[in-house]
Amino acid sequence: MTDLLSLDLAAARDALRDGKISSLELTDAYLGAMEAASDLNCYITTTPDKARVMAAAADQRLAQGDALPLDGLPLGIKDLFCTEGILTTAGSHILDGFAPTYESTVTSQLWRDGAVMLGKLNMDEFAMGSANVNSYYGPVESPWKSRDGGNARLVPGGSSGGSASAVSARLALATTGTDTGGSIRQPGSFCGIVGMKPTYGRCSRWGIVAFSSSLDQAGPLTRTVRDAAIMLRSMAGHDPKDSTSANLPAPDFEAALTGDVRGMRIGVPKEYRIDGMPAEIEALWARGIEMMRDAGAEIVDISLPHTKYALPTYYIIAPAEASSNLARYDGVRYGLRVEGETLDDMYAKTRGEGFGAEVKRRVLIGAYVLSAGYYDAYYLKAQRVRALIKRDFDEAFGSVDAILTPTAPSDAFAIGENDDDPIKMYLNDVFTVPSSLAGLPAISVPVGLSGRGLPLGLQLIGKLFDEATVFRAAGVLETAAGFSVRPAGGQ
Ligand code: GLN
């Protein structure tokens, strides 16, 4: 059993094709591990019966030699993706009992390619958060333990906390996540795994519960860079049902992993050296730079002058879009309804009980910055600054092929540690938000451990639709870093 769980996605794919293992035994091994580690609270819903039916069908195809690209590989799905006939909560009380009548494009492509669904993963409510402590279904715990923190339960990062913890604890071979301002990359860094946010428009948003529509993007969380490349090929592609989905084929990202970065120009932005950055993050970054240089890349100092405005810009645009997107949860059409004396009273009671504190904060901020008197001062200004941030990247990419930065300004903290200070929580996204605002592809690769023995990742950012270069550079960084530590609380 332990052996089966130790295979990464690429190795499991090959073992299945060679007939060395069956999807049913692999799936059963994961279902067993999920039950044994249910304390981590990674899954909101498990779908063992469905998983076994899908695995048996995959085994039949494999036996006939007609293997699909992801045939028989057991995956976990963030509970923001609509799954037909299966509870989809977005981590919120307001979606109580919501079983969609349709399947999101991204998940339908995973099933088209033969993958097996293990269940739906816990997450911050409506993907708002950096620690997975904002879920109606309770916090997710990371399988990692700090060397000096006694037995403190650590956050996996957020909002794709269930997705990251599950990969790290081996409760899924790989998972889907979504990233609006860092929610794939930051939990990837906290949990010592790979998290890839593709270019905005690379994956269809159709059937993904909307948070901030101009920023939301789906992507994979995996054990290796190769696994992320394999997953993304199935997740990506044009979808006429999403007008912002790019009309481009999904390339063979795995083929980009040549292991060769000789001559590649890697930018190092001086503005990411922020005040109060822990010395160990600075040191990790310096080590990553050395690794890329040793592999033959050319290191170029660059400037992204508007970086310091990214966080405030994001925290105007994201809540503005969220307040509009979340207006649909009114207790009338689906989900929770709390009866009231009048229609207005029913709306107020449903939304009052159905949304958690962070979601309410965002709806209030969003409604405020979009209100007639403040629209120009906040929302419009934020849009202008967003354009400047994007321009910084356009200029930098005139002289470099990819950009290397830390993923997050710290290692994982304890559950409950930053709960009373939203601004401190928002600072987790300081390195991930700029590339989100610019729509660029970016990946977090585990590179080392903090002094407390917790994982730390570095981020590589690429040009629009140039995931291939991001994967190629990330593969080299991954090999050079050789990160192979396993969490104490995993399988
Ligand atoms: N932590 C950020 C937020 O709370 C990003 C979330 C995300 O990427 N979904 O908005």
Coordinates of C-alpha atoms and ligand atoms in Angstrom, one line a residue:
M1 CA 0.0 0.0 0.0
T2 CA 2.7 2.4 1.0
D3 CA 4.5 1.6 -2.3
L4 CA 1.4 2.5 -4.4
L5 CA 1.1 5.8 -2.6
S6 CA 4.8 6.6 -3.2
L7 CA 4.3 6.7 -7.0
D8 CA 4.0 10.2 -8.4
L9 CA 1.5 10.8 -11.2
A10 CA 4.0 10.2 -14.0
A11 CA 5.2 7.0 -12.4
A12 CA 1.7 5.8 -11.7
R13 CA 0.7 6.5 -15.3
D14 CA 3.6 4.3 -16.6
A15 CA 2.9 1.5 -14.1
L16 CA -0.7 1.4 -15.1
R17 CA 0.1 1.3 -18.8
D18 CA 2.7 -1.5 -18.2
G19 CA 0.1 -3.5 -16.3
K20 CA 2.2 -3.5 -13.1
I21 CA -0.7 -2.0 -11.0
S22 CA -4.4 -1.6 -11.6
S23 CA -6.4 1.6 -11.2
L24 CA -8.7 -0.2 -8.7
E25 CA -5.9 -1.1 -6.3
L26 CA -4.4 2.4 -6.7
T27 CA -7.7 4.0 -6.1
D28 CA -8.4 1.8 -3.1
A29 CA -5.0 2.7 -1.6
Y30 CA -6.0 6.4 -1.8
L31 CA -9.5 5.8 -0.4
G32 CA -7.9 4.0 2.5
A33 CA -5.3 6.8 3.1
M34 CA -8.1 9.4 3.0
E35 CA -10.0 7.6 5.7
A36 CA -7.0 7.2 7.9
A37 CA -6.1 10.9 7.6
S38 CA -9.6 12.3 7.9
D39 CA -8.4 14.5 10.8
L40 CA -6.6 16.8 8.3
N41 CA -10.1 17.7 7.0
C42 CA -8.9 17.9 3.4
Y43 CA -12.1 16.5 1.8
I44 CA -15.6 18.0 2.2
T45 CA -17.1 15.1 0.2
T46 CA -15.6 11.8 -0.7
T47 CA -16.9 9.8 -3.7
P48 CA -15.6 6.2 -3.1
D49 CA -18.3 4.5 -5.1
K50 CA -17.9 6.8 -8.1
A51 CA -14.1 6.4 -7.9
R52 CA -14.3 2.6 -8.0
V53 CA -16.7 2.7 -11.0
M54 CA -14.3 5.1 -12.8
A55 CA -11.3 3.0 -11.9
A56 CA -12.9 -0.2 -13.1
A57 CA -13.7 1.5 -16.5
A58 CA -10.1 2.7 -16.7
D59 CA -8.8 -0.8 -16.0
Q60 CA -10.8 -2.1 -18.9
R61 CA -9.4 0.4 -21.3
L62 CA -5.9 -0.1 -20.0
A63 CA -6.3 -3.9 -20.5
Q64 CA -7.4 -3.3 -24.1
G65 CA -4.4 -1.1 -24.7
D66 CA -6.5 2.0 -25.4
A67 CA -5.2 4.1 -22.5
L68 CA -6.4 7.7 -22.3
P69 CA -3.8 10.4 -21.2
L70 CA -4.8 10.2 -17.5
D71 CA -6.3 6.8 -17.4
G72 CA -6.9 5.4 -14.0
L73 CA -5.2 8.2 -12.0
P74 CA -7.0 9.2 -8.8
L75 CA -7.5 13.0 -8.3
G76 CA -9.1 15.3 -5.8
I77 CA -11.1 18.3 -7.0
K78 CA -11.3 21.7 -5.2
D79 CA -14.9 22.2 -4.2
L80 CA -15.1 25.3 -6.3
F81 CA -15.5 23.2 -9.5
C82 CA -19.1 22.2 -10.3
T83 CA -19.4 18.4 -10.5
E84 CA -22.6 17.0 -11.9
G85 CA -24.9 15.5 -9.2
I86 CA -22.3 15.9 -6.5
L87 CA -22.4 18.4 -3.7
T88 CA -20.4 21.5 -4.6
T89 CA -20.1 24.0 -1.7
A90 CA -17.3 26.5 -2.5
G91 CA -16.6 26.1 1.3
S92 CA -19.7 28.1 2.0
H93 CA -22.9 27.5 4.1
I94 CA -24.8 29.4 1.5
L95 CA -24.4 26.6 -1.1
D96 CA -26.0 24.0 1.2
G97 CA -27.3 21.1 -0.7
F98 CA -26.2 22.5 -4.1
A99 CA -25.6 19.5 -6.5
P100 CA -25.1 21.1 -9.9
T101 CA -26.8 19.6 -13.0
Y102 CA -23.7 20.2 -15.0
E103 CA -19.9 19.6 -14.9
S104 CA -17.2 22.3 -15.1
T105 CA -15.2 22.3 -18.4
V106 CA -11.9 21.6 -16.6
T107 CA -13.2 18.6 -14.6
S108 CA -15.1 17.2 -17.6
Q109 CA -11.8 17.3 -19.5
L110 CA -10.0 15.4 -16.7
W111 CA -12.8 12.7 -16.8
R112 CA -12.6 12.7 -20.7
D113 CA -9.0 11.8 -20.3
G114 CA -9.7 8.9 -17.9
A115 CA -8.9 10.3 -14.5
V116 CA -10.7 9.0 -11.4
M117 CA -12.5 11.3 -8.9
L118 CA -11.8 10.7 -5.2
G119 CA -13.9 13.6 -3.9
K120 CA -14.2 17.3 -3.4
L121 CA -11.6 19.2 -1.4
N122 CA -12.0 21.7 1.4
M123 CA -11.1 25.4 0.7
D124 CA -11.5 28.9 2.0
E125 CA -15.1 30.1 1.5
F126 CA -15.5 31.3 -2.1
A127 CA -11.6 31.0 -2.4
M128 CA -11.1 34.0 -0.1
G129 CA -8.2 33.4 2.2
S130 CA -4.5 32.4 2.6
A131 CA -4.7 29.8 5.3
N132 CA -7.8 27.7 4.7
V133 CA -9.3 28.9 8.0
N134 CA -12.3 30.5 6.3
S135 CA -14.2 27.4 5.4
Y136 CA -17.7 26.7 6.7
Y137 CA -16.5 23.0 6.9
G138 CA -13.7 23.9 9.3
P139 CA -10.0 24.5 8.8
V140 CA -7.7 22.2 6.9
E141 CA -4.6 21.0 8.6
S142 CA -1.2 20.6 6.9
P143 CA 0.6 17.3 7.4
W144 CA 3.8 19.2 8.3
K145 CA 4.9 19.9 11.8
S146 CA 7.3 22.6 12.9
R147 CA 10.5 21.5 14.6
D148 CA 10.1 24.0 17.4
G149 CA 6.3 24.3 17.6
G150 CA 5.5 21.3 19.7
N151 CA 2.5 19.8 18.2
A152 CA 0.9 23.0 16.8
R153 CA -1.5 22.3 13.9
L154 CA -0.3 24.3 10.9
V155 CA -2.2 25.8 8.1
P156 CA -1.7 24.4 4.6
G157 CA -2.0 27.9 3.1
G158 CA -5.1 29.0 1.1
S159 CA -7.4 29.1 -0.5
S160 CA -6.7 25.7 -2.2
G161 CA -5.6 24.4 1.3
G162 CA -7.4 21.0 0.9
S163 CA -5.9 20.6 -2.5
A164 CA -2.3 21.2 -1.2
S165 CA -2.6 19.3 2.0
A166 CA -4.1 16.3 0.2
V167 CA -1.2 16.1 -2.3
S168 CA 1.4 16.6 0.5
A169 CA -0.2 14.0 2.7
R170 CA -0.7 11.6 -0.2
L171 CA -4.5 11.6 -0.1
A172 CA -4.6 12.2 -3.9
L173 CA -2.1 11.7 -6.7
A174 CA -2.7 15.3 -7.8
T175 CA -5.5 17.9 -7.3
T176 CA -7.1 20.8 -9.0
G177 CA -6.9 24.3 -7.5
T178 CA -7.8 27.8 -8.4
D179 CA -5.7 30.9 -8.1
T180 CA -7.1 34.4 -8.0
G181 CA -4.2 36.1 -6.2
G182 CA -2.0 33.2 -5.1
S183 CA -4.2 30.4 -4.0
I184 CA -2.4 27.6 -5.9
R185 CA 1.2 28.9 -5.4
Q186 CA 1.1 29.9 -1.7
P187 CA -0.3 26.6 -0.5
G188 CA 2.1 24.8 -2.8
S189 CA 4.9 26.6 -1.0
F190 CA 3.5 25.9 2.5
C191 CA 3.0 22.2 1.8
G192 CA 6.3 21.5 -0.1
I193 CA 4.6 20.7 -3.4
V194 CA 4.4 22.1 -6.9
G195 CA 1.5 24.6 -7.7
M196 CA 1.0 26.0 -11.2
K197 CA -1.2 28.9 -12.1
P198 CA -1.5 29.1 -15.9
T199 CA -2.0 32.2 -18.0
Y200 CA -5.4 33.8 -17.5
G201 CA -7.6 32.3 -20.3
R202 CA -5.6 29.1 -20.6
C203 CA -8.2 27.0 -18.7
S204 CA -11.9 27.6 -19.0
R205 CA -13.7 29.1 -16.0
W206 CA -17.0 27.7 -17.1
G207 CA -18.5 25.8 -14.2
I208 CA -16.1 27.1 -11.6
V209 CA -17.9 29.1 -8.9
A210 CA -16.8 32.7 -9.6
F211 CA -14.8 34.8 -7.1
S212 CA -13.1 37.5 -9.1
S213 CA -13.8 36.9 -12.8
S214 CA -10.9 38.9 -14.3
L215 CA -8.4 37.0 -12.1
D216 CA -9.7 33.5 -11.4
Q217 CA -7.7 30.7 -13.1
A218 CA -7.7 26.9 -12.6
G219 CA -4.4 25.0 -12.3
P220 CA -2.9 21.8 -10.8
L221 CA -1.2 21.0 -7.5
T222 CA 1.2 18.1 -7.8
R223 CA 4.2 16.4 -6.4
T224 CA 6.5 17.2 -9.3
V225 CA 6.8 19.7 -12.2
R226 CA 6.3 16.9 -14.7
D227 CA 3.0 15.9 -13.0
A228 CA 1.9 19.6 -13.2
A229 CA 2.7 19.6 -17.0
I230 CA 0.7 16.4 -17.5
M231 CA -2.3 17.7 -15.6
L232 CA -2.3 21.1 -17.3
R233 CA -2.5 19.6 -20.7
S234 CA -5.8 17.9 -19.8
M235 CA -7.2 20.9 -17.9
A236 CA -6.3 23.5 -20.6
G237 CA -7.9 24.3 -24.0
H238 CA -10.4 26.6 -25.7
D239 CA -14.0 26.6 -24.5
P240 CA -16.6 28.5 -26.4
K241 CA -18.7 28.6 -23.2
D242 CA -16.1 31.0 -21.6
S243 CA -15.6 34.1 -23.6
T244 CA -12.3 34.8 -21.9
S245 CA -10.9 31.4 -22.7
A246 CA -8.1 31.7 -25.2
N247 CA -8.6 30.1 -28.6
L248 CA -5.4 28.1 -28.4
P249 CA -4.7 24.4 -28.4
A250 CA -3.3 22.8 -25.2
P251 CA 0.3 22.1 -26.0
D252 CA 2.3 19.1 -24.8
F253 CA 3.7 20.8 -21.8
E254 CA 5.7 17.7 -20.8
A255 CA 7.7 18.0 -23.9
A256 CA 9.0 21.4 -22.6
L257 CA 10.9 19.6 -19.8
T258 CA 14.2 19.4 -21.6
G259 CA 16.3 20.0 -18.5
D260 CA 18.2 22.6 -20.4
V261 CA 18.1 26.3 -19.5
R262 CA 21.4 27.3 -21.0
G263 CA 21.1 30.8 -22.3
M264 CA 17.8 31.4 -20.7
R265 CA 17.5 34.9 -19.2
I266 CA 16.1 34.9 -15.7
G267 CA 15.1 38.2 -14.2
V268 CA 15.4 39.0 -10.5
P269 CA 13.2 42.0 -9.6
K270 CA 14.7 44.3 -7.0
E271 CA 11.2 45.4 -5.7
Y272 CA 10.6 41.9 -4.4
R273 CA 13.2 42.5 -1.7
I274 CA 10.6 43.9 0.7
D275 CA 11.1 45.4 4.1
G276 CA 11.1 43.0 6.9
M277 CA 11.6 39.9 4.6
P278 CA 12.9 37.1 6.8
A279 CA 16.6 36.4 6.2
E280 CA 15.9 32.8 5.4
I281 CA 13.6 33.7 2.5
E282 CA 16.2 36.1 1.1
A283 CA 18.8 33.2 1.5
L284 CA 16.5 30.7 -0.3
W285 CA 16.0 33.2 -3.2
A286 CA 19.8 33.7 -3.4
R287 CA 20.3 29.9 -3.5
G288 CA 17.7 29.6 -6.3
I289 CA 19.4 32.3 -8.3
E290 CA 22.7 30.3 -7.9
M291 CA 21.1 27.1 -9.0
M292 CA 19.8 28.7 -12.2
R293 CA 23.1 30.3 -12.9
D294 CA 25.0 27.0 -12.4
A295 CA 22.6 25.4 -14.8
G296 CA 23.6 27.9 -17.5
A297 CA 20.9 30.5 -17.2
E298 CA 21.9 34.2 -17.4
I299 CA 20.7 36.2 -14.4
V300 CA 19.5 39.7 -15.1
D301 CA 18.6 42.3 -12.5
I302 CA 15.3 43.9 -13.4
S303 CA 12.9 46.4 -12.0
L304 CA 9.1 46.1 -11.7
P305 CA 8.5 49.6 -10.2
H306 CA 4.8 49.4 -9.4
T307 CA 5.1 46.2 -7.4
K308 CA 4.3 47.9 -4.1
Y309 CA 0.9 48.9 -5.4
A310 CA -0.1 45.4 -6.4
L311 CA -1.6 44.3 -3.0
P312 CA -3.8 47.4 -2.5
T313 CA -4.9 47.2 -6.1
Y314 CA -5.8 43.5 -5.8
Y315 CA -7.7 44.1 -2.6
I316 CA -9.9 46.7 -4.4
I317 CA -10.5 44.8 -7.7
A318 CA -11.0 41.3 -6.2
P319 CA -13.6 42.4 -3.6
A320 CA -15.4 44.6 -6.3
E321 CA -15.8 41.7 -8.6
A322 CA -16.7 39.4 -5.7
S323 CA -19.4 41.7 -4.5
S324 CA -21.0 41.6 -7.9
N325 CA -20.5 37.8 -8.4
L326 CA -21.9 36.9 -5.0
A327 CA -25.1 39.0 -5.5
R328 CA -26.7 35.8 -7.0
Y329 CA -26.8 34.0 -3.6
D330 CA -30.2 35.3 -2.6
G331 CA -31.9 32.2 -1.2
V332 CA -34.3 32.2 -4.1
R333 CA -32.8 29.9 -6.7
Y334 CA -30.5 27.4 -4.9
G335 CA -28.6 26.7 -1.8
L336 CA -29.5 27.9 1.7
R337 CA -32.8 29.8 2.4
V338 CA -33.6 31.3 5.8
E339 CA -37.2 32.3 5.8
G340 CA -38.1 35.9 6.7
E341 CA -41.2 38.1 7.1
T342 CA -40.7 39.8 3.7
L343 CA -38.6 39.1 0.6
D344 CA -36.0 41.6 1.8
D345 CA -35.9 40.1 5.2
M346 CA -35.4 36.6 3.6
Y347 CA -32.5 38.0 1.5
A348 CA -30.9 39.6 4.5
K349 CA -31.3 36.5 6.8
T350 CA -30.1 34.1 4.1
R351 CA -27.0 36.2 3.3
G352 CA -26.4 37.0 7.0
E353 CA -26.3 33.4 8.0
G354 CA -25.0 31.9 4.7
F355 CA -21.8 33.9 4.4
G356 CA -18.8 33.9 6.8
A357 CA -17.0 36.9 8.2
E358 CA -14.3 37.2 5.5
V359 CA -16.8 36.9 2.6
K360 CA -19.0 39.6 4.3
R361 CA -15.9 41.9 4.6
R362 CA -15.2 41.5 0.9
V363 CA -18.8 42.1 -0.2
L364 CA -18.9 45.3 1.9
I365 CA -15.5 46.5 0.6
G366 CA -16.5 45.7 -2.9
A367 CA -19.9 47.4 -2.7
Y368 CA -18.2 50.4 -1.3
V369 CA -15.5 50.8 -3.9
L370 CA -18.1 50.4 -6.7
S371 CA -20.5 52.9 -5.2
A372 CA -21.3 56.0 -7.1
G373 CA -19.3 58.4 -4.9
Y374 CA -16.2 56.2 -4.7
Y375 CA -16.0 54.4 -8.0
D376 CA -13.5 56.8 -9.6
A377 CA -11.4 57.2 -6.5
Y378 CA -10.9 53.5 -5.8
Y379 CA -12.1 51.1 -8.5
L380 CA -11.2 53.1 -11.6
K381 CA -7.8 54.1 -10.0
A382 CA -7.1 50.4 -9.2
Q383 CA -7.8 49.5 -12.8
R384 CA -5.3 52.2 -14.0
V385 CA -2.7 50.9 -11.6
R386 CA -3.3 47.4 -12.8
A387 CA -2.4 48.5 -16.3
L388 CA 0.8 50.0 -15.0
I389 CA 1.7 46.7 -13.2
K390 CA 1.0 44.8 -16.4
R391 CA 3.2 47.3 -18.3
D392 CA 6.1 46.7 -15.9
F393 CA 6.0 43.0 -16.8
D394 CA 5.8 43.7 -20.5
E395 CA 8.9 45.9 -20.3
A396 CA 10.8 43.4 -18.2
F397 CA 10.0 40.6 -20.6
G398 CA 11.7 42.6 -23.3
S399 CA 15.0 41.5 -21.7
V400 CA 14.2 38.3 -19.8
D401 CA 12.5 34.9 -20.5
A402 CA 11.2 34.3 -17.0
I403 CA 11.3 35.9 -13.5
L404 CA 12.4 34.2 -10.3
T405 CA 11.1 35.4 -6.9
P406 CA 10.1 33.9 -3.5
T407 CA 6.5 32.5 -3.5
A408 CA 5.5 33.6 0.0
P409 CA 7.1 35.9 2.6
S410 CA 7.1 33.2 5.3
D411 CA 6.7 29.5 6.0
A412 CA 3.4 28.0 7.3
F413 CA 1.9 29.4 10.5
A414 CA -0.3 27.8 13.2
I415 CA -4.1 27.5 12.7
G416 CA -5.6 30.5 14.4
E417 CA -2.4 32.6 14.4
N418 CA -3.4 35.4 12.0
D419 CA -7.2 35.1 12.2
D420 CA -7.8 38.4 14.0
D421 CA -5.7 40.5 11.6
P422 CA -7.0 40.4 8.0
I423 CA -4.2 42.8 6.7
K424 CA -1.5 40.5 8.0
M425 CA -3.3 37.6 6.2
Y426 CA -3.5 39.6 3.0
L427 CA 0.3 40.1 3.1
N428 CA 0.8 36.4 2.3
D429 CA 0.0 37.3 -1.3
V430 CA 2.6 40.0 -1.7
F431 CA 4.7 38.0 -4.2
T432 CA 1.9 36.2 -6.0
V433 CA -0.6 39.0 -6.6
P434 CA 1.4 41.1 -9.2
S435 CA 1.5 38.3 -11.8
S436 CA -2.2 37.5 -11.1
L437 CA -3.1 41.1 -11.9
A438 CA -1.0 40.8 -15.1
G439 CA -2.6 37.5 -16.0
L440 CA 0.8 35.8 -16.3
P441 CA 1.6 32.1 -15.8
A442 CA 3.5 31.3 -12.6
I443 CA 4.6 28.2 -10.7
S444 CA 5.8 27.5 -7.2
V445 CA 8.5 24.9 -6.8
P446 CA 9.6 23.5 -3.4
V447 CA 13.3 24.5 -2.9
G448 CA 14.2 24.2 0.8
L449 CA 13.2 24.1 4.4
S450 CA 12.9 27.0 6.9
G451 CA 14.8 27.0 10.2
R452 CA 11.6 25.4 11.7
G453 CA 11.9 22.5 9.2
L454 CA 9.0 23.7 7.0
P455 CA 8.9 23.9 3.2
L456 CA 9.6 27.1 1.3
G457 CA 9.0 27.5 -2.4
L458 CA 10.3 29.8 -5.1
Q459 CA 8.2 31.2 -7.9
L460 CA 8.9 31.4 -11.6
I461 CA 6.8 33.8 -13.6
G462 CA 6.6 33.6 -17.5
K463 CA 5.3 35.6 -20.4
L464 CA 1.6 35.3 -21.4
F465 CA 0.9 31.8 -22.8
D466 CA 4.5 30.8 -22.4
E467 CA 3.9 28.1 -19.8
A468 CA 6.5 26.0 -21.7
T469 CA 9.4 28.2 -20.5
V470 CA 8.0 28.3 -17.0
F471 CA 7.9 24.5 -16.9
R472 CA 11.3 24.1 -18.4
A473 CA 12.9 26.5 -15.9
A474 CA 10.9 25.0 -13.0
G475 CA 12.1 21.5 -14.0
V476 CA 15.7 22.6 -13.7
L477 CA 15.1 24.4 -10.4
E478 CA 13.4 21.3 -9.0
T479 CA 16.2 19.0 -10.0
A480 CA 18.9 21.4 -8.6
A481 CA 17.0 21.8 -5.3
G482 CA 16.4 18.1 -4.9
F483 CA 13.6 18.7 -2.4
S484 CA 12.7 15.2 -1.0
V485 CA 11.6 15.8 2.6
R486 CA 8.3 14.2 3.6
P487 CA 6.0 15.6 6.2
A488 CA 5.9 13.8 9.5
G489 CA 2.1 13.7 9.5
G490 CA 1.7 12.2 6.0
Q491 CA 1.4 8.6 4.8
Ligands
GLN1 N1 -5.4 35.0 -0.6 C1 -6.0 35.8 -1.6 C2 -7.3 36.3 -1.2 O1 -7.7 36.0 -0.1 C3 -6.0 35.0 -2.9 C4 -7.1 34.0 -3.0 C5 -7.1 33.3 -4.2 O2 -6.1 33.3 -5.0 N2 -8.2 32.6 -4.5 O3 -8.1 36.8 -2.0

